[in-house]
PDB file of C-alpha atoms in Angstrom:
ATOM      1  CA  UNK A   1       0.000   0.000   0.000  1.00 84.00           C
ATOM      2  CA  UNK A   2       1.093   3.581  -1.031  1.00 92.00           C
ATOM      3  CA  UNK A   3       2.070   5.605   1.851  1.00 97.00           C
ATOM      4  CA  UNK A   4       2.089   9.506   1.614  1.00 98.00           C
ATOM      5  CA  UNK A   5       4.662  11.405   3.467  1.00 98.00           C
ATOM      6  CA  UNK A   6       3.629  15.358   4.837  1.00 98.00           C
ATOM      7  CA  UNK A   7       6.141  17.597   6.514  1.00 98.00           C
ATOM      8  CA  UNK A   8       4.258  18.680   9.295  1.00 98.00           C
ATOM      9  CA  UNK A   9       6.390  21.232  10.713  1.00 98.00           C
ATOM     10  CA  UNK A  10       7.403  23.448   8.145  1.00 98.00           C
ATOM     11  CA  UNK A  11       8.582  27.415   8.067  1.00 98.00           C
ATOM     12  CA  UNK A  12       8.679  30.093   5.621  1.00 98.00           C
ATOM     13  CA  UNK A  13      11.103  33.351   5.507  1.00 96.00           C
ATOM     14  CA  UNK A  14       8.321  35.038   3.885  1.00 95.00           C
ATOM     15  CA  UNK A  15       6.660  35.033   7.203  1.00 94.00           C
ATOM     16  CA  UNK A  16       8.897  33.658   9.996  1.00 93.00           C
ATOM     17  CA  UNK A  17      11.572  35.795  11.215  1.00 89.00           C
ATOM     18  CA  UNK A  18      14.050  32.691  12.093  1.00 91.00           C
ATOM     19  CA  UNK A  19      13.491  31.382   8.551  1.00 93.00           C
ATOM     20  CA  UNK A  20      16.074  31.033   5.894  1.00 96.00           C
ATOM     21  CA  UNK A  21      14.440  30.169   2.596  1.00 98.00           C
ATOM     22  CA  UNK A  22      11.340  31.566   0.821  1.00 98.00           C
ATOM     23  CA  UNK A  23       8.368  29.107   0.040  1.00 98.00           C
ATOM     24  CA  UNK A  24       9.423  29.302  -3.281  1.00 98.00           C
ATOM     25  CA  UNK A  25      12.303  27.740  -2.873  1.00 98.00           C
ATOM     26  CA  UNK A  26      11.603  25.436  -0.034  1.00 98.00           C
ATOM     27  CA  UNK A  27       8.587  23.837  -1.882  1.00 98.00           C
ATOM     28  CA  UNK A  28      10.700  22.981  -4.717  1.00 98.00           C
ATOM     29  CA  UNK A  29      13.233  21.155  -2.663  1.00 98.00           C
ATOM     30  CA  UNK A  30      10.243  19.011  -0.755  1.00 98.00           C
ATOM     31  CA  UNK A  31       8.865  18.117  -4.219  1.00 98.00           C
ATOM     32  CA  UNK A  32      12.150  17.198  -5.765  1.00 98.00           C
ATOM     33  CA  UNK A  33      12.285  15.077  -1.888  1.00 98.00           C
ATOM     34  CA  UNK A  34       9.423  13.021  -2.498  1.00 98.00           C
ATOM     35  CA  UNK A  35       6.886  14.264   0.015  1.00 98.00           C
ATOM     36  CA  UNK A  36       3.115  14.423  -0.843  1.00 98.00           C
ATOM     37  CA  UNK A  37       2.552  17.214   0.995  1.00 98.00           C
ATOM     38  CA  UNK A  38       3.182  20.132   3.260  1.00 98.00           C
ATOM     39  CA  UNK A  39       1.279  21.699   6.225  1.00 98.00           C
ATOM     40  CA  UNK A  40       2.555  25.515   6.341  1.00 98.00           C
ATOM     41  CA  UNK A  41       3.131  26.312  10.239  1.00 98.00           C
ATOM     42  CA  UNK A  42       4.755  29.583  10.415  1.00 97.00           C
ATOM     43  CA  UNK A  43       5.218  31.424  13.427  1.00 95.00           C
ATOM     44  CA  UNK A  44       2.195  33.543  14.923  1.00 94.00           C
ATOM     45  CA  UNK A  45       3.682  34.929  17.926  1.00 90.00           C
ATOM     46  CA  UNK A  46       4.673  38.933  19.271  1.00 82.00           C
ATOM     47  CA  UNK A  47       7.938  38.218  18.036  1.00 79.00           C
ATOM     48  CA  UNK A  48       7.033  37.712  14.210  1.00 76.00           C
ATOM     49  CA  UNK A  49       5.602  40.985  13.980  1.00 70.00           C
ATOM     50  CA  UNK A  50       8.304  43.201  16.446  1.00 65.00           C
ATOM     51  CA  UNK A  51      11.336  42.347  13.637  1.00 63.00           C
ATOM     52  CA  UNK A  52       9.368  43.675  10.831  1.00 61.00           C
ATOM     53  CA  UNK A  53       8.291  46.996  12.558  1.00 67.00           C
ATOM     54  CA  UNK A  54       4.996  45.256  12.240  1.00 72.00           C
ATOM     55  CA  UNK A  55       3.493  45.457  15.549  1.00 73.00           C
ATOM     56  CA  UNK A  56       1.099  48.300  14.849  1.00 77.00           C
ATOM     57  CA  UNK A  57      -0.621  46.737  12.584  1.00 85.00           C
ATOM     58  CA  UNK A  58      -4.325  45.946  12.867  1.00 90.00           C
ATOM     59  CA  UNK A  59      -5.068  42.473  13.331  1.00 92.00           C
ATOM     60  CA  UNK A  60      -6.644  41.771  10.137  1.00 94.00           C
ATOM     61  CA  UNK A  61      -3.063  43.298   8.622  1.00 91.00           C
ATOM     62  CA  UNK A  62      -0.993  41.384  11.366  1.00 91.00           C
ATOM     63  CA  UNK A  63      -3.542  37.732   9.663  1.00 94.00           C
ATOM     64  CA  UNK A  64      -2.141  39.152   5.982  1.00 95.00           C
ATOM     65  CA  UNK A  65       1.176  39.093   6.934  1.00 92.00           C
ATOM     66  CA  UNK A  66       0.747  35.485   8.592  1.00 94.00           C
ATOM     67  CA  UNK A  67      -0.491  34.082   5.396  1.00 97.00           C
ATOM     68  CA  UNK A  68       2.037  35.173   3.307  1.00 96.00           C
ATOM     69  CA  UNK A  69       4.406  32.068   3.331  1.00 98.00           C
ATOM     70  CA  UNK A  70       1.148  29.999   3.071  1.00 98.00           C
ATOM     71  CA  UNK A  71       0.278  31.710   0.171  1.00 98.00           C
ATOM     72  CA  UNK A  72       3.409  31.977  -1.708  1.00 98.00           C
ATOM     73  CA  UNK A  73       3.883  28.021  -1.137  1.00 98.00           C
ATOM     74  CA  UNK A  74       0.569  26.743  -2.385  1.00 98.00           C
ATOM     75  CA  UNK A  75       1.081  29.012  -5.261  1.00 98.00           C
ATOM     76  CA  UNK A  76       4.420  27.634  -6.207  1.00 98.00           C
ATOM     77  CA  UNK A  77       2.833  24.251  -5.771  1.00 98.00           C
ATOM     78  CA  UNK A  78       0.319  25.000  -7.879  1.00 98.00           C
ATOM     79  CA  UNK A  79      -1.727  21.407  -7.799  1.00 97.00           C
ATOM     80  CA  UNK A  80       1.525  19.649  -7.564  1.00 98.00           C
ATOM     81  CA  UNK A  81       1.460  18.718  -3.994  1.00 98.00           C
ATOM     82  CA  UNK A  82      -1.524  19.809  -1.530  1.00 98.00           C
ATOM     83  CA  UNK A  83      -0.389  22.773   1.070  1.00 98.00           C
ATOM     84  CA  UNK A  84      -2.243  22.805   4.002  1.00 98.00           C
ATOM     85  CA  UNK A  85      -2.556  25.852   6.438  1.00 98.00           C
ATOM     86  CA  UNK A  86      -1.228  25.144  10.078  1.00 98.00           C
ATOM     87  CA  UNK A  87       0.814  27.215  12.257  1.00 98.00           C
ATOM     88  CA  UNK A  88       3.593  27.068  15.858  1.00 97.00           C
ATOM     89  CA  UNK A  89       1.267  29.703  18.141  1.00 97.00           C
ATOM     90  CA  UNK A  90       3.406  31.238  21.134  1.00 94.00           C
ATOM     91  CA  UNK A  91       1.194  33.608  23.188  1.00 93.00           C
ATOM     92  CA  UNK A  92       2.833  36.812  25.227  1.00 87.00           C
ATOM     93  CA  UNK A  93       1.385  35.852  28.428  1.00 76.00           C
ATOM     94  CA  UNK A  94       2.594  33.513  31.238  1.00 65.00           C
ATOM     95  CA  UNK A  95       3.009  30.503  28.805  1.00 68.00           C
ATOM     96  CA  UNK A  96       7.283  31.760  28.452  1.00 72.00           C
ATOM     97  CA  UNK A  97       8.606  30.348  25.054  1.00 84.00           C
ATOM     98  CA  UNK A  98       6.329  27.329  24.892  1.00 95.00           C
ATOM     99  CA  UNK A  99       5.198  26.755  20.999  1.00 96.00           C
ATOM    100  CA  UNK A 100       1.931  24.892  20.008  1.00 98.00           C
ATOM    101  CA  UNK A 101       1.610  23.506  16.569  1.00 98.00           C
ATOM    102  CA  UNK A 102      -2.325  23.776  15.698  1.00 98.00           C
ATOM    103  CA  UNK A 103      -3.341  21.301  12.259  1.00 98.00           C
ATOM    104  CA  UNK A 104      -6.862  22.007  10.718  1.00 98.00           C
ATOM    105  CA  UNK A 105      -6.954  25.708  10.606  1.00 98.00           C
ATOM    106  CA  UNK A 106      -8.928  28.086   8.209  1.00 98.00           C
ATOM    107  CA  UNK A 107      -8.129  31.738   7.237  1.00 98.00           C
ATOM    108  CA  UNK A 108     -11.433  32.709   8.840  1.00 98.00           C
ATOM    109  CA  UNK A 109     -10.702  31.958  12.069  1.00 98.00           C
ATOM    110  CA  UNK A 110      -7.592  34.191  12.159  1.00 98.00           C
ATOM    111  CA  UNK A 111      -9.400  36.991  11.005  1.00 98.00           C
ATOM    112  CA  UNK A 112     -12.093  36.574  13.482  1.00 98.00           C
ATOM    113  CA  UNK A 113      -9.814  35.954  16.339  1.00 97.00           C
ATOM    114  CA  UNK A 114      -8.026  39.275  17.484  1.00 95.00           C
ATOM    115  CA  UNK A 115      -7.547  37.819  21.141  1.00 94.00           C
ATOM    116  CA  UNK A 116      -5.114  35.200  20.076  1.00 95.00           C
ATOM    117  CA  UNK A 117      -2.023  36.011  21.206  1.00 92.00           C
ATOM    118  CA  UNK A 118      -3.554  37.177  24.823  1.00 93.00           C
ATOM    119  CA  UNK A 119      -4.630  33.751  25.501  1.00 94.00           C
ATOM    120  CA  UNK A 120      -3.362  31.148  27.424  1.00 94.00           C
ATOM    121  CA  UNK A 121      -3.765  27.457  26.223  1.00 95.00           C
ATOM    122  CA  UNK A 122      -6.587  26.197  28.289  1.00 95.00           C
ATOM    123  CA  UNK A 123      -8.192  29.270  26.860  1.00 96.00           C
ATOM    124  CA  UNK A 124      -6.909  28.406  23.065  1.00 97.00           C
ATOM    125  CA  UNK A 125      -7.636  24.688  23.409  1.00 98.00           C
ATOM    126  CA  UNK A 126     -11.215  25.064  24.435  1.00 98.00           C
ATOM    127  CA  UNK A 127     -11.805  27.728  21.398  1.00 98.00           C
ATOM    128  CA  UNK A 128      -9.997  25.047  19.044  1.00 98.00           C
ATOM    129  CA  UNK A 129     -11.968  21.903  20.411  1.00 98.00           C
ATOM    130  CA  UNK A 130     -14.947  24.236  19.239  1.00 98.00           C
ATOM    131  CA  UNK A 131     -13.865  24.395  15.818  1.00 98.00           C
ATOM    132  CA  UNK A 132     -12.515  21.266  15.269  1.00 98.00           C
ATOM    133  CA  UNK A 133      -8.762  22.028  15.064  1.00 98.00           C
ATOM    134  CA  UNK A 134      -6.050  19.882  16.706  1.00 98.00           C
ATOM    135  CA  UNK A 135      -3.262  21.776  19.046  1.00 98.00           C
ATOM    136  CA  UNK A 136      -0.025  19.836  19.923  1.00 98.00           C
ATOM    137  CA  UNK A 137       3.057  20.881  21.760  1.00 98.00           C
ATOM    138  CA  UNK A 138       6.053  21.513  19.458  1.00 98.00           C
ATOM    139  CA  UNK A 139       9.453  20.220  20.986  1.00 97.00           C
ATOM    140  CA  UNK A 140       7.885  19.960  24.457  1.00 96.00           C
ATOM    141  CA  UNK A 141      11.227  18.745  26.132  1.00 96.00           C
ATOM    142  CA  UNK A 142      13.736  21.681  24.103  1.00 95.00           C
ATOM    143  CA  UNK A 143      15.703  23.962  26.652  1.00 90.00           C
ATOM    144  CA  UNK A 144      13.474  26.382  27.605  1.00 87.00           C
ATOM    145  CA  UNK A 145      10.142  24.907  27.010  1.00 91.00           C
ATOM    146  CA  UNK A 146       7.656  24.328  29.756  1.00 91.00           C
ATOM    147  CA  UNK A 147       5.814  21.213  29.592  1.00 89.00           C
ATOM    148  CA  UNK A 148       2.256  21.875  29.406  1.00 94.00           C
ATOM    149  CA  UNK A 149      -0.690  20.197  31.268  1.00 95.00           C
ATOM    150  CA  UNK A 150      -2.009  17.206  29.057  1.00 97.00           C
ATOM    151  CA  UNK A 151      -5.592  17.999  29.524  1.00 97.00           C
ATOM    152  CA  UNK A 152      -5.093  21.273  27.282  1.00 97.00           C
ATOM    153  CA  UNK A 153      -3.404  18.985  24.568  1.00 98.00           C
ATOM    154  CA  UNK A 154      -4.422  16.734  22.009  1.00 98.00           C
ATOM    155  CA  UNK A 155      -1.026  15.666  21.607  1.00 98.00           C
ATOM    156  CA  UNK A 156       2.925  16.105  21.468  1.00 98.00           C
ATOM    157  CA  UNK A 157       6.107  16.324  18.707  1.00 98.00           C
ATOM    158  CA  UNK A 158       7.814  13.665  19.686  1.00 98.00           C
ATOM    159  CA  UNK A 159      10.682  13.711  16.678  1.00 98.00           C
ATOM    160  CA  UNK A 160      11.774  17.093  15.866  1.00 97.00           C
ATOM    161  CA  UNK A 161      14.530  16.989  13.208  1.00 96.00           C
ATOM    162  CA  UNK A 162      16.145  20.399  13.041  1.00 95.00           C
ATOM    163  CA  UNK A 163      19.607  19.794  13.572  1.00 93.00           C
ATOM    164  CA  UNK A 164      20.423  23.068  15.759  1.00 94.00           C
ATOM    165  CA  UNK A 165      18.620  22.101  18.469  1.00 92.00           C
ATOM    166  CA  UNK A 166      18.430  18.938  20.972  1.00 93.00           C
ATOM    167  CA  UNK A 167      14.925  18.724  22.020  1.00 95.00           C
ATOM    168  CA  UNK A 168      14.899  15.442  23.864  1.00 97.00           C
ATOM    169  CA  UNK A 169      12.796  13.586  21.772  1.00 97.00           C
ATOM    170  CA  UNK A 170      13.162   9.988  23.527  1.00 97.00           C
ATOM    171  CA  UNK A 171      11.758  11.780  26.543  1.00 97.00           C
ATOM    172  CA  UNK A 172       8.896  13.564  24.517  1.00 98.00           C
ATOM    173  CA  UNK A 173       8.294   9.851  23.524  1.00 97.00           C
ATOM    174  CA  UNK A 174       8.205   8.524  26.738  1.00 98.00           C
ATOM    175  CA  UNK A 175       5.781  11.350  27.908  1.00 97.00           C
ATOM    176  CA  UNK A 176       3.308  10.800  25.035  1.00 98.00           C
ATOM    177  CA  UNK A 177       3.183   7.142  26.400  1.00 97.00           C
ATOM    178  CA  UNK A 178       2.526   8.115  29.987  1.00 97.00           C
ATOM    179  CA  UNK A 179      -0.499  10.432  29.219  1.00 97.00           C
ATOM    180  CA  UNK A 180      -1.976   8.317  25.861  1.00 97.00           C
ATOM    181  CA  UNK A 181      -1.463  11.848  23.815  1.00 98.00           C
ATOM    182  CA  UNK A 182      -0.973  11.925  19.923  1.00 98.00           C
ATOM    183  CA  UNK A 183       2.217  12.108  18.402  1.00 98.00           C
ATOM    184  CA  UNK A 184       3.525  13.585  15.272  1.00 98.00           C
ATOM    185  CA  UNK A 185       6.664  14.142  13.738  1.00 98.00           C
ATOM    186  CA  UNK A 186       8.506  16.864  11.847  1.00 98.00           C
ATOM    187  CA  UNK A 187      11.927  18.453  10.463  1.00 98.00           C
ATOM    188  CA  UNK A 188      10.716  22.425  12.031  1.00 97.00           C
ATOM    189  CA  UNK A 189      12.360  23.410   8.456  1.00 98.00           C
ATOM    190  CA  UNK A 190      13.880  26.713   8.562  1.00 97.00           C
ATOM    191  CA  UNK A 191      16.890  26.362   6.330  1.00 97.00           C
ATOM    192  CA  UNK A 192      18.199  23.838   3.673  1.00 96.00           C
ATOM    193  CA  UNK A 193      19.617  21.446   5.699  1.00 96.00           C
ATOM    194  CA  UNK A 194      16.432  20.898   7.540  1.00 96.00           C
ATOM    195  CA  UNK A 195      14.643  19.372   4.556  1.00 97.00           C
ATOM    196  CA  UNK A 196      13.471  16.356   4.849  1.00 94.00           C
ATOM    197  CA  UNK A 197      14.368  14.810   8.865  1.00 97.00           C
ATOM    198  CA  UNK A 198      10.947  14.273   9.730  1.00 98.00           C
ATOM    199  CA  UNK A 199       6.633  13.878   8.902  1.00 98.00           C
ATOM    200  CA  UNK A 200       4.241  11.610   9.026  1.00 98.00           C
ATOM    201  CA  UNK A 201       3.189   8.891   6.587  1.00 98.00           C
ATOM    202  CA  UNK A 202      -0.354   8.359   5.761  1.00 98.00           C
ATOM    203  CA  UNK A 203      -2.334   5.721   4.317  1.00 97.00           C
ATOM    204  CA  UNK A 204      -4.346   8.148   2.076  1.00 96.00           C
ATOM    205  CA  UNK A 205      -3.427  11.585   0.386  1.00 97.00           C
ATOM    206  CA  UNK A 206      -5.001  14.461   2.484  1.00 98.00           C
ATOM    207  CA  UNK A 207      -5.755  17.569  -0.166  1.00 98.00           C
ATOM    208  CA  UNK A 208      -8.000  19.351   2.782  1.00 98.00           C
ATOM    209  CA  UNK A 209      -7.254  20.138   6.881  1.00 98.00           C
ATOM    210  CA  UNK A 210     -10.897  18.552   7.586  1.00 98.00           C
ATOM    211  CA  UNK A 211      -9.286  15.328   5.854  1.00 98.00           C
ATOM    212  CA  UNK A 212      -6.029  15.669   7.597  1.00 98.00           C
ATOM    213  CA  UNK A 213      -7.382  16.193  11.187  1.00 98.00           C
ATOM    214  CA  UNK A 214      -9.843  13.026  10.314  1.00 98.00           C
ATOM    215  CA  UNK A 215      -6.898  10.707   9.739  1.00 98.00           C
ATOM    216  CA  UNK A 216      -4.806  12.207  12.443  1.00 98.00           C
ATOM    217  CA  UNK A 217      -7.515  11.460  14.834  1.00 98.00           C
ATOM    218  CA  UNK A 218      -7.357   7.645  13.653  1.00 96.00           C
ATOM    219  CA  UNK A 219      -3.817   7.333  14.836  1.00 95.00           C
ATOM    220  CA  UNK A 220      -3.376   5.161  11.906  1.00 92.00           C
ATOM    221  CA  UNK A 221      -0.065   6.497  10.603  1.00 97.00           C
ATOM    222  CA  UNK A 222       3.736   6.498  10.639  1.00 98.00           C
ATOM    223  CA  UNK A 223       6.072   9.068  11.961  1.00 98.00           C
ATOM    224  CA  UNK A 224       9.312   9.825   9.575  1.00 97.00           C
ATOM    225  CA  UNK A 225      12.163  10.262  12.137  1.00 94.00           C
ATOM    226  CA  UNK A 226      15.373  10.209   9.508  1.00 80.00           C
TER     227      UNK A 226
END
């Protein structure tokens, strides 16, 4: 049976400010890699705004801005591969430097969301169980991170490739087990030689986020972790 393989951690420079390659380029490079697909999780946090002299913006200017890298790489892919819209939240309030990968989103609920970034994650995961979306801890075990209660999770990274950082992920493993969360796997691409260490095989292709948080939500699938 054919499996299909989707980065699901994957950044843009077009949006995130500790990115190194435009979706242009970066798409090209996963297609020429052999993945089926990409989810787009750029950073939406205080800090991806405050480098671009951004942080006046109105919200609905602050969601443009978001999208771009989204944009730019479904354009490139143009039908070739499906891009999916995700993103790696960090709020400004007590949660520190703790990121939160969220699968299933829609442009709508950006726009309509202002709050966002004043939240904390009981508050977010509550507003995303209402909508359908999925919210999992990036890196939860990195230097730095807090680990977050498992009630306001539906699950965890447990294999983060990005080669700059050690984020423990035998213990994020280990922790999934402990508190039955979902897992998922990804390379947290930011520059060239992040391509390609991580995702998640699935038994069907997923062209839509209702699709992919449907076969998430099966746990029928297979985590990429070279």
């Amino acid at each position: 049976m054919k499996k299909y393989l989707y980065e699901m951690h994957f950044h843009t420079k077009n949006t995130s400010n500790c990115a190194n390659v435009k979706a242009e380029v970066a798409v090209e490079e996963y297609i020429k890699a052999g993945y089926d697909g990409i989810v787009v999780t750029d950073h939406l946090s205080p800090s991806t705004y405050m480098k671009y002299g951004r942080e006046l913006l109105t919200w609905n200017k602050k969601v443009d801005f978001f999208l771009r890298g989204y944009k730019a790489a479904k354009k490139t892919a143009n039908g070739r591969i499906p891009v999916l819209l995700g993103m790696e939240l960090r709020f400004r309030t007590s949660e520190g430097d703790n990121d939160y990968l969220v699968y299933g989103l829609n442009e709508e609920f950006l726009y309509l969301h202002s709050e966002l970034l004043n939240l904390n994650i009981k508050q977010f995961y509550e507003l995303c169980q209402k909508n359908g979306f999925l919210v999992f801890q990036a890196h939860p075990f990195r230097v730095g991170m807090k680990v977050t209660n498992p009630k306001h999770l539906d699950g965890i990274e447990i294999f983060n490739g990005n080669p700059r950082h050690n984020s423990n992920n035998d213990i994020a493993e280990a922790w999934a087990k402990k508190y039955d969360l979902m897992v998922t796997s990804g390379s947290d691409y930011h520059a060239i030689e992040d391509l390609g260490t991580g995702g998640i095989y699935f038994n069907k292709e997923i062209t839509d986020n209702k699709t992919l948080v449907e076969e998430m939500l099966k746990k029928d699938y297979e985590l990429k972790t070279k």
